[in-house]
PDB file of C-alpha atoms in Angstrom:
ATOM      1  CA  UNK F   7       3.096  -9.926  12.105  1.00 94.00           C
ATOM      2  CA  UNK F   8       1.694 -13.419  12.538  1.00 97.00           C
ATOM      3  CA  UNK F   9       2.383 -15.991   9.848  1.00 98.00           C
ATOM      4  CA  UNK F  10       1.351 -19.634   9.891  1.00 97.00           C
ATOM      5  CA  UNK F  11       3.203 -22.202   7.840  1.00 97.00           C
ATOM      6  CA  UNK F  12       2.358 -25.679   6.644  1.00 95.00           C
ATOM      7  CA  UNK F  13       5.049 -27.763   4.982  1.00 93.00           C
ATOM      8  CA  UNK F  14       4.208 -30.511   2.526  1.00 89.00           C
ATOM      9  CA  UNK F  15       6.643 -32.624   0.462  1.00 86.00           C
ATOM     10  CA  UNK F  16       6.806 -30.210  -2.474  1.00 91.00           C
ATOM     11  CA  UNK F  17       5.249 -27.012  -1.217  1.00 95.00           C
ATOM     12  CA  UNK F  18       5.288 -24.804   1.842  1.00 96.00           C
ATOM     13  CA  UNK F  19       2.297 -22.567   2.411  1.00 96.00           C
ATOM     14  CA  UNK F  20       2.478 -19.427   4.509  1.00 98.00           C
ATOM     15  CA  UNK F  21      -0.802 -17.899   5.661  1.00 98.00           C
ATOM     16  CA  UNK F  22      -0.748 -14.262   6.744  1.00 98.00           C
ATOM     17  CA  UNK F  23      -2.845 -14.029   9.915  1.00 98.00           C
ATOM     18  CA  UNK F  24      -3.085 -10.222   9.785  1.00 97.00           C
ATOM     19  CA  UNK F  25      -5.622  -8.056   7.992  1.00 97.00           C
ATOM     20  CA  UNK F  26      -2.976  -5.759   6.506  1.00 97.00           C
ATOM     21  CA  UNK F  27       0.567  -5.598   5.168  1.00 98.00           C
ATOM     22  CA  UNK F  28       1.409  -1.900   5.166  1.00 97.00           C
ATOM     23  CA  UNK F  29       4.251   0.547   5.708  1.00 96.00           C
ATOM     24  CA  UNK F  30       4.170  -0.184   9.459  1.00 96.00           C
ATOM     25  CA  UNK F  31       4.617  -3.938   9.007  1.00 97.00           C
ATOM     26  CA  UNK F  32       6.303  -4.510   5.627  1.00 97.00           C
ATOM     27  CA  UNK F  33       9.862  -4.869   6.938  1.00 97.00           C
ATOM     28  CA  UNK F  34       8.792  -7.300   9.628  1.00 98.00           C
ATOM     29  CA  UNK F  35       6.808  -9.282   7.064  1.00 98.00           C
ATOM     30  CA  UNK F  36       9.825  -9.527   4.771  1.00 98.00           C
ATOM     31  CA  UNK F  37      12.145 -10.646   7.583  1.00 98.00           C
ATOM     32  CA  UNK F  38       9.727 -13.280   8.882  1.00 98.00           C
ATOM     33  CA  UNK F  39       9.150 -14.620   5.383  1.00 98.00           C
ATOM     34  CA  UNK F  40      12.890 -14.849   4.818  1.00 97.00           C
ATOM     35  CA  UNK F  41      13.325 -16.860   8.035  1.00 96.00           C
ATOM     36  CA  UNK F  42      10.342 -19.153   7.395  1.00 96.00           C
ATOM     37  CA  UNK F  43      11.337 -19.994   3.834  1.00 95.00           C
ATOM     38  CA  UNK F  44      15.099 -20.170   4.301  1.00 92.00           C
ATOM     39  CA  UNK F  45      15.134 -23.912   3.595  1.00 87.00           C
ATOM     40  CA  UNK F  46      12.410 -26.128   2.299  1.00 89.00           C
ATOM     41  CA  UNK F  47      10.405 -26.975  -0.785  1.00 94.00           C
ATOM     42  CA  UNK F  48      10.961 -25.117  -4.035  1.00 94.00           C
ATOM     43  CA  UNK F  49       7.375 -23.853  -4.146  1.00 96.00           C
ATOM     44  CA  UNK F  50       6.204 -21.304  -1.623  1.00 97.00           C
ATOM     45  CA  UNK F  51       2.528 -20.346  -1.548  1.00 97.00           C
ATOM     46  CA  UNK F  52       1.725 -17.088   0.234  1.00 98.00           C
ATOM     47  CA  UNK F  53      -1.915 -17.136   1.287  1.00 98.00           C
ATOM     48  CA  UNK F  54      -3.345 -13.613   1.483  1.00 98.00           C
ATOM     49  CA  UNK F  55      -6.985 -14.583   2.068  1.00 98.00           C
ATOM     50  CA  UNK F  56      -7.136 -12.676   5.379  1.00 98.00           C
ATOM     51  CA  UNK F  57      -5.339  -9.587   4.101  1.00 98.00           C
ATOM     52  CA  UNK F  58      -7.831  -6.790   3.425  1.00 97.00           C
ATOM     53  CA  UNK F  59      -5.267  -4.065   2.805  1.00 98.00           C
ATOM     54  CA  UNK F  60      -1.916  -3.968   1.007  1.00 98.00           C
ATOM     55  CA  UNK F  61      -0.093  -0.728   0.198  1.00 97.00           C
ATOM     56  CA  UNK F  62       2.948  -0.158  -2.024  1.00 96.00           C
ATOM     57  CA  UNK F  63       5.292  -0.945   0.883  1.00 96.00           C
ATOM     58  CA  UNK F  64       3.581  -4.299   1.399  1.00 97.00           C
ATOM     59  CA  UNK F  65       3.644  -4.988  -2.323  1.00 97.00           C
ATOM     60  CA  UNK F  66       7.354  -4.135  -2.444  1.00 96.00           C
ATOM     61  CA  UNK F  67       7.979  -6.556   0.431  1.00 97.00           C
ATOM     62  CA  UNK F  68       6.201  -9.398  -1.400  1.00 97.00           C
ATOM     63  CA  UNK F  69       8.286  -8.725  -4.528  1.00 96.00           C
ATOM     64  CA  UNK F  70      11.405  -8.657  -2.320  1.00 96.00           C
ATOM     65  CA  UNK F  71      10.514 -12.093  -0.916  1.00 97.00           C
ATOM     66  CA  UNK F  72      10.200 -13.442  -4.456  1.00 96.00           C
ATOM     67  CA  UNK F  73      13.680 -12.111  -5.200  1.00 95.00           C
ATOM     68  CA  UNK F  74      15.106 -13.522  -1.956  1.00 95.00           C
ATOM     69  CA  UNK F  75      13.898 -16.997  -2.931  1.00 95.00           C
ATOM     70  CA  UNK F  76      16.115 -16.830  -6.001  1.00 92.00           C
ATOM     71  CA  UNK F  77      15.639 -18.235  -9.487  1.00 91.00           C
ATOM     72  CA  UNK F  78      15.273 -21.908  -8.467  1.00 93.00           C
ATOM     73  CA  UNK F  79      12.303 -21.408  -6.155  1.00 95.00           C
ATOM     74  CA  UNK F  80       8.823 -20.049  -6.801  1.00 95.00           C
ATOM     75  CA  UNK F  81       6.660 -17.649  -4.832  1.00 97.00           C
ATOM     76  CA  UNK F  82       2.997 -18.132  -5.683  1.00 97.00           C
ATOM     77  CA  UNK F  83       0.021 -16.275  -4.213  1.00 98.00           C
ATOM     78  CA  UNK F  84      -3.442 -17.360  -3.180  1.00 98.00           C
ATOM     79  CA  UNK F  85      -6.705 -15.922  -1.882  1.00 98.00           C
ATOM     80  CA  UNK F  86      -6.392 -12.298  -3.002  1.00 98.00           C
ATOM     81  CA  UNK F  87      -9.198 -10.152  -1.578  1.00 97.00           C
ATOM     82  CA  UNK F  88     -10.697  -7.570  -4.006  1.00 96.00           C
ATOM     83  CA  UNK F  89      -8.669  -4.560  -2.813  1.00 96.00           C
ATOM     84  CA  UNK F  90      -5.411  -6.534  -2.754  1.00 98.00           C
ATOM     85  CA  UNK F  91      -6.134  -7.969  -6.201  1.00 98.00           C
ATOM     86  CA  UNK F  92      -6.612  -4.433  -7.511  1.00 97.00           C
ATOM     87  CA  UNK F  93      -3.215  -3.323  -6.187  1.00 97.00           C
ATOM     88  CA  UNK F  94      -1.540  -6.187  -8.057  1.00 97.00           C
ATOM     89  CA  UNK F  95      -3.502  -5.395 -11.217  1.00 96.00           C
ATOM     90  CA  UNK F  96      -2.899  -1.617 -11.188  1.00 96.00           C
ATOM     91  CA  UNK F  97       0.857  -2.111 -10.766  1.00 94.00           C
ATOM     92  CA  UNK F  98       0.902  -5.007 -13.273  1.00 92.00           C
ATOM     93  CA  UNK F  99       2.531  -7.184 -10.632  1.00 94.00           C
ATOM     94  CA  UNK F 100      -0.243  -9.714 -11.298  1.00 95.00           C
ATOM     95  CA  UNK F 101       1.787 -10.670 -14.384  1.00 92.00           C
ATOM     96  CA  UNK F 102       4.848 -11.828 -12.445  1.00 92.00           C
ATOM     97  CA  UNK F 103       3.105 -14.078  -9.904  1.00 95.00           C
ATOM     98  CA  UNK F 104       1.081 -17.242 -10.333  1.00 96.00           C
ATOM     99  CA  UNK F 105      -2.129 -16.415  -8.472  1.00 97.00           C
ATOM    100  CA  UNK F 106      -4.431 -19.181  -7.197  1.00 97.00           C
ATOM    101  CA  UNK F 107      -8.007 -18.699  -5.974  1.00 97.00           C
ATOM    102  CA  UNK F 108      -7.277 -20.453  -2.668  1.00 96.00           C
ATOM    103  CA  UNK F 109      -4.433 -22.107  -0.792  1.00 95.00           C
ATOM    104  CA  UNK F 110      -6.126 -25.489  -1.336  1.00 93.00           C
ATOM    105  CA  UNK F 111      -6.171 -24.900  -5.100  1.00 94.00           C
ATOM    106  CA  UNK F 112      -2.532 -23.831  -4.980  1.00 93.00           C
ATOM    107  CA  UNK F 113      -1.470 -26.929  -3.057  1.00 89.00           C
ATOM    108  CA  UNK F 114      -3.335 -29.380  -5.281  1.00 87.00           C
ATOM    109  CA  UNK F 115      -1.918 -27.568  -8.310  1.00 76.00           C
ATOM    110  CA  UNK F 116       1.551 -28.037  -6.850  1.00 57.00           C
ATOM    111  CA  UNK F 117       0.896 -31.712  -6.063  1.00 57.00           C
ATOM    112  CA  UNK F 118      -0.172 -32.512  -9.613  1.00 54.00           C
ATOM    113  CA  UNK F 119       2.687 -30.586 -11.199  1.00 49.00           C
TER     114      UNK F 119
ATOM    115  CA  UNK V  28       2.632  26.294  14.517  1.00 52.00           C
ATOM    116  CA  UNK V  29       0.189  23.838  12.951  1.00 55.00           C
ATOM    117  CA  UNK V  30      -0.113  23.679   9.146  1.00 54.00           C
ATOM    118  CA  UNK V  31      -2.342  26.388   7.710  1.00 54.00           C
ATOM    119  CA  UNK V  32      -5.995  25.343   7.590  1.00 57.00           C
ATOM    120  CA  UNK V  33      -7.533  24.581   4.231  1.00 59.00           C
ATOM    121  CA  UNK V  34      -9.118  27.866   3.042  1.00 61.00           C
ATOM    122  CA  UNK V  35     -11.858  26.054   1.108  1.00 67.00           C
ATOM    123  CA  UNK V  36     -12.990  23.792   3.918  1.00 68.00           C
ATOM    124  CA  UNK V  37     -16.610  23.489   4.950  1.00 72.00           C
ATOM    125  CA  UNK V  38     -18.098  22.702   8.370  1.00 70.00           C
ATOM    126  CA  UNK V  39     -19.091  19.120   7.498  1.00 76.00           C
ATOM    127  CA  UNK V  40     -15.670  18.165   6.162  1.00 90.00           C
ATOM    128  CA  UNK V  41     -13.597  15.568   7.936  1.00 96.00           C
ATOM    129  CA  UNK V  42     -10.466  17.046   9.517  1.00 96.00           C
ATOM    130  CA  UNK V  43      -7.808  15.007  11.192  1.00 97.00           C
ATOM    131  CA  UNK V  44      -4.411  16.124  12.488  1.00 97.00           C
ATOM    132  CA  UNK V  45      -1.791  13.657  13.639  1.00 98.00           C
ATOM    133  CA  UNK V  46       1.893  12.821  13.608  1.00 98.00           C
ATOM    134  CA  UNK V  47       3.159  11.199  10.423  1.00 97.00           C
ATOM    135  CA  UNK V  48       4.611   7.916  11.661  1.00 97.00           C
ATOM    136  CA  UNK V  49       3.722   4.524  10.161  1.00 95.00           C
ATOM    137  CA  UNK V  50       1.719   3.399  13.191  1.00 96.00           C
ATOM    138  CA  UNK V  51      -0.110   6.737  13.632  1.00 97.00           C
ATOM    139  CA  UNK V  52      -0.904   6.747   9.897  1.00 97.00           C
ATOM    140  CA  UNK V  53      -2.390   3.254  10.175  1.00 97.00           C
ATOM    141  CA  UNK V  54      -4.481   4.217  13.210  1.00 97.00           C
ATOM    142  CA  UNK V  55      -5.664   7.443  11.567  1.00 98.00           C
ATOM    143  CA  UNK V  56      -6.640   5.666   8.342  1.00 97.00           C
ATOM    144  CA  UNK V  57      -8.720   3.179  10.279  1.00 96.00           C
ATOM    145  CA  UNK V  58     -10.388   6.013  12.184  1.00 96.00           C
ATOM    146  CA  UNK V  59     -11.089   8.019   9.012  1.00 96.00           C
ATOM    147  CA  UNK V  60     -12.814   5.055   7.410  1.00 96.00           C
ATOM    148  CA  UNK V  61     -15.387   4.953  10.210  1.00 96.00           C
ATOM    149  CA  UNK V  62     -16.303   8.645   9.784  1.00 96.00           C
ATOM    150  CA  UNK V  63     -18.275  10.536   7.132  1.00 94.00           C
ATOM    151  CA  UNK V  64     -17.769  10.992   4.256  1.00 95.00           C
ATOM    152  CA  UNK V  65     -15.563   7.879   3.910  1.00 96.00           C
ATOM    153  CA  UNK V  66     -17.872   5.550   5.853  1.00 95.00           C
ATOM    154  CA  UNK V  67     -20.602   6.159   3.263  1.00 93.00           C
ATOM    155  CA  UNK V  68     -18.544   4.751   0.383  1.00 95.00           C
ATOM    156  CA  UNK V  69     -18.919   1.272  -1.089  1.00 95.00           C
ATOM    157  CA  UNK V  70     -16.497  -1.369   0.146  1.00 94.00           C
ATOM    158  CA  UNK V  71     -14.428  -0.958  -3.022  1.00 95.00           C
ATOM    159  CA  UNK V  72     -14.523   2.842  -2.687  1.00 96.00           C
ATOM    160  CA  UNK V  73     -13.323   2.648   0.909  1.00 96.00           C
ATOM    161  CA  UNK V  74     -10.526   0.279  -0.072  1.00 97.00           C
ATOM    162  CA  UNK V  75      -9.304   2.580  -2.836  1.00 97.00           C
ATOM    163  CA  UNK V  76      -9.628   5.703  -0.641  1.00 98.00           C
ATOM    164  CA  UNK V  77      -7.609   4.011   2.087  1.00 98.00           C
ATOM    165  CA  UNK V  78      -4.976   2.985  -0.447  1.00 98.00           C
ATOM    166  CA  UNK V  79      -4.563   6.493  -1.913  1.00 98.00           C
ATOM    167  CA  UNK V  80      -4.495   8.177   1.505  1.00 98.00           C
ATOM    168  CA  UNK V  81      -2.008   5.587   2.796  1.00 98.00           C
ATOM    169  CA  UNK V  82       0.321   6.170  -0.157  1.00 97.00           C
ATOM    170  CA  UNK V  83       0.157   9.958   0.225  1.00 98.00           C
ATOM    171  CA  UNK V  84       0.675   9.848   3.998  1.00 98.00           C
ATOM    172  CA  UNK V  85       3.484   7.293   3.812  1.00 97.00           C
ATOM    173  CA  UNK V  86       5.240   9.581   1.332  1.00 96.00           C
ATOM    174  CA  UNK V  87       4.930  12.454   3.814  1.00 97.00           C
ATOM    175  CA  UNK V  88       6.457  10.328   6.591  1.00 97.00           C
ATOM    176  CA  UNK V  89       9.178   8.825   4.438  1.00 95.00           C
ATOM    177  CA  UNK V  90      10.206  11.740   2.216  1.00 95.00           C
ATOM    178  CA  UNK V  91       8.888  15.083   3.513  1.00 97.00           C
ATOM    179  CA  UNK V  92       9.860  14.231   7.113  1.00 98.00           C
ATOM    180  CA  UNK V  93      12.589  11.650   6.273  1.00 96.00           C
ATOM    181  CA  UNK V  94      11.142   9.193   8.852  1.00 95.00           C
ATOM    182  CA  UNK V  95      11.215  11.738  11.671  1.00 96.00           C
ATOM    183  CA  UNK V  96       7.864  12.534  13.310  1.00 95.00           C
ATOM    184  CA  UNK V  97       6.111  15.647  12.018  1.00 97.00           C
ATOM    185  CA  UNK V  98       2.557  17.017  11.879  1.00 98.00           C
ATOM    186  CA  UNK V  99       0.176  16.323   9.022  1.00 98.00           C
ATOM    187  CA  UNK V 100      -3.446  17.273   8.479  1.00 98.00           C
ATOM    188  CA  UNK V 101      -6.020  15.522   6.310  1.00 98.00           C
ATOM    189  CA  UNK V 102      -9.222  17.227   5.157  1.00 97.00           C
ATOM    190  CA  UNK V 103     -11.866  15.374   3.182  1.00 97.00           C
ATOM    191  CA  UNK V 104     -15.055  16.918   1.871  1.00 96.00           C
ATOM    192  CA  UNK V 105     -17.912  15.643  -0.239  1.00 94.00           C
ATOM    193  CA  UNK V 106     -18.410  17.395  -3.595  1.00 94.00           C
ATOM    194  CA  UNK V 107     -20.676  16.483  -6.517  1.00 93.00           C
ATOM    195  CA  UNK V 108     -17.616  15.121  -8.368  1.00 94.00           C
ATOM    196  CA  UNK V 109     -16.400  12.944  -5.512  1.00 95.00           C
ATOM    197  CA  UNK V 110     -14.352  13.351  -2.361  1.00 97.00           C
ATOM    198  CA  UNK V 111     -12.030  16.321  -2.289  1.00 97.00           C
ATOM    199  CA  UNK V 112      -8.920  15.559  -0.226  1.00 98.00           C
ATOM    200  CA  UNK V 113      -6.287  17.991   1.013  1.00 98.00           C
ATOM    201  CA  UNK V 114      -3.146  16.849   2.820  1.00 98.00           C
ATOM    202  CA  UNK V 115      -0.826  19.436   4.387  1.00 98.00           C
ATOM    203  CA  UNK V 116       2.572  18.899   6.017  1.00 98.00           C
ATOM    204  CA  UNK V 117       5.512  21.061   7.077  1.00 98.00           C
ATOM    205  CA  UNK V 118       8.275  18.805   5.804  1.00 98.00           C
ATOM    206  CA  UNK V 119      10.740  19.191   2.966  1.00 97.00           C
ATOM    207  CA  UNK V 120       9.393  20.377  -0.378  1.00 97.00           C
ATOM    208  CA  UNK V 121       8.968  17.991  -3.281  1.00 95.00           C
ATOM    209  CA  UNK V 122      12.168  17.924  -5.341  1.00 92.00           C
ATOM    210  CA  UNK V 123      11.865  20.671  -7.980  1.00 91.00           C
ATOM    211  CA  UNK V 124       8.520  21.640  -6.366  1.00 92.00           C
ATOM    212  CA  UNK V 125       6.851  19.127  -8.680  1.00 91.00           C
ATOM    213  CA  UNK V 126       5.129  15.790  -8.220  1.00 92.00           C
ATOM    214  CA  UNK V 127       6.835  12.595  -9.335  1.00 90.00           C
ATOM    215  CA  UNK V 128       5.493  11.247 -12.611  1.00 85.00           C
ATOM    216  CA  UNK V 129       4.617   7.897 -11.145  1.00 82.00           C
ATOM    217  CA  UNK V 130       5.505   5.868 -14.171  1.00 80.00           C
ATOM    218  CA  UNK V 131       5.708   2.183 -13.475  1.00 79.00           C
ATOM    219  CA  UNK V 132       9.306   1.014 -13.192  1.00 69.00           C
ATOM    220  CA  UNK V 133      10.695  -0.186 -16.567  1.00 61.00           C
ATOM    221  CA  UNK V 134       9.548  -3.095 -18.646  1.00 57.00           C
ATOM    222  CA  UNK V 135       9.039  -6.241 -16.644  1.00 59.00           C
ATOM    223  CA  UNK V 136      11.642  -8.560 -18.046  1.00 60.00           C
ATOM    224  CA  UNK V 137      12.103 -12.145 -16.962  1.00 60.00           C
ATOM    225  CA  UNK V 138      15.194 -11.390 -14.854  1.00 73.00           C
ATOM    226  CA  UNK V 139      14.446 -11.688 -11.146  1.00 78.00           C
ATOM    227  CA  UNK V 140      16.926  -8.997 -10.144  1.00 77.00           C
ATOM    228  CA  UNK V 141      15.196  -6.491 -12.433  1.00 77.00           C
ATOM    229  CA  UNK V 142      11.921  -6.655 -10.544  1.00 81.00           C
ATOM    230  CA  UNK V 143      11.117  -3.351  -8.844  1.00 80.00           C
ATOM    231  CA  UNK V 144      10.534  -3.306  -5.076  1.00 81.00           C
ATOM    232  CA  UNK V 145       9.371   0.299  -5.007  1.00 78.00           C
ATOM    233  CA  UNK V 146       8.124   3.129  -7.172  1.00 81.00           C
ATOM    234  CA  UNK V 147       4.545   1.877  -7.126  1.00 92.00           C
ATOM    235  CA  UNK V 148       3.146   4.553  -4.814  1.00 94.00           C
ATOM    236  CA  UNK V 149       2.783   7.524  -7.165  1.00 94.00           C
ATOM    237  CA  UNK V 150       1.532   5.249  -9.915  1.00 94.00           C
ATOM    238  CA  UNK V 151      -1.276   4.083  -7.612  1.00 96.00           C
ATOM    239  CA  UNK V 152      -2.049   7.661  -6.528  1.00 97.00           C
ATOM    240  CA  UNK V 153      -2.182   8.894 -10.123  1.00 96.00           C
ATOM    241  CA  UNK V 154      -4.250   5.887 -11.248  1.00 96.00           C
ATOM    242  CA  UNK V 155      -6.923   6.369  -8.596  1.00 97.00           C
ATOM    243  CA  UNK V 156      -7.265  10.166  -8.347  1.00 98.00           C
ATOM    244  CA  UNK V 157      -8.241  13.142 -10.494  1.00 97.00           C
ATOM    245  CA  UNK V 158      -7.066  16.760 -10.448  1.00 97.00           C
ATOM    246  CA  UNK V 159      -3.929  16.017  -8.473  1.00 97.00           C
ATOM    247  CA  UNK V 160      -2.169  19.272  -7.591  1.00 97.00           C
ATOM    248  CA  UNK V 161       0.760  20.236  -5.390  1.00 97.00           C
ATOM    249  CA  UNK V 162       1.664  23.629  -3.988  1.00 97.00           C
ATOM    250  CA  UNK V 163       4.359  24.812  -1.616  1.00 96.00           C
ATOM    251  CA  UNK V 164       3.069  27.707   0.486  1.00 93.00           C
ATOM    252  CA  UNK V 165       4.579  29.249   3.632  1.00 95.00           C
ATOM    253  CA  UNK V 166       6.833  26.283   4.293  1.00 96.00           C
ATOM    254  CA  UNK V 167       3.993  23.772   3.897  1.00 97.00           C
ATOM    255  CA  UNK V 168       3.383  21.096   1.277  1.00 98.00           C
ATOM    256  CA  UNK V 169      -0.233  21.058   0.150  1.00 98.00           C
ATOM    257  CA  UNK V 170      -1.464  18.143  -1.943  1.00 98.00           C
ATOM    258  CA  UNK V 171      -5.003  18.202  -3.273  1.00 98.00           C
ATOM    259  CA  UNK V 172      -6.900  15.625  -5.305  1.00 98.00           C
ATOM    260  CA  UNK V 173     -10.308  14.202  -6.004  1.00 98.00           C
ATOM    261  CA  UNK V 174     -11.365  10.628  -5.312  1.00 97.00           C
ATOM    262  CA  UNK V 175     -14.024  10.185  -8.000  1.00 94.00           C
TER     263      UNK V 175
END
């Protein structure tokens, strides 16, 4: 599970460099995210633009990361591909995340906030 | 002994037998998507078929076989109504020999700790399939559904 981070003053973005987060990789994803976001800015943007496939295990791991960040930090999402977007919509998890069209949009949104 | 073959199968159906582990499931899904009838679907159709099959197969690995390796077979055939899928395993029976309802976990309140981290799988399966049926025959679980 390859993740690439970029830290800015008020936001850290994490780009998933894999084409799937599934049952075979969900635990590793969750652990890496926990390590990468342990300290740092309050806003975390998870960029899923390269992720073509997300199953319920992957979705559960993303929700778990949001919970790990606690109430004072925010997990936002960007770049949902059509299939991934549908998983969020069908499970109504799209209502608990701020979803940006791209990581650039997410970062500029964070900068102006 | 391998799981009993699907009695309704036809020669042009896709049949795949493999061991239900997370990595083998991933590899098999990717292989299935390159073969007929799945390769003929639209991009959205392939994505949804992969999602449903992944959820069903992950349930087999996680619950029927309790994360121990066991054999599973997937059969997919084209019908006028859509793709008819049959998944057979030799693991534990569904509790009460019935399928989970797949209701989404409770109301989504504002409390962070209330957010569900699981329970999405059967909801996705039920949302994206028709005619879902489960039978327990000769020590095998047999799940059948239509991908419209």
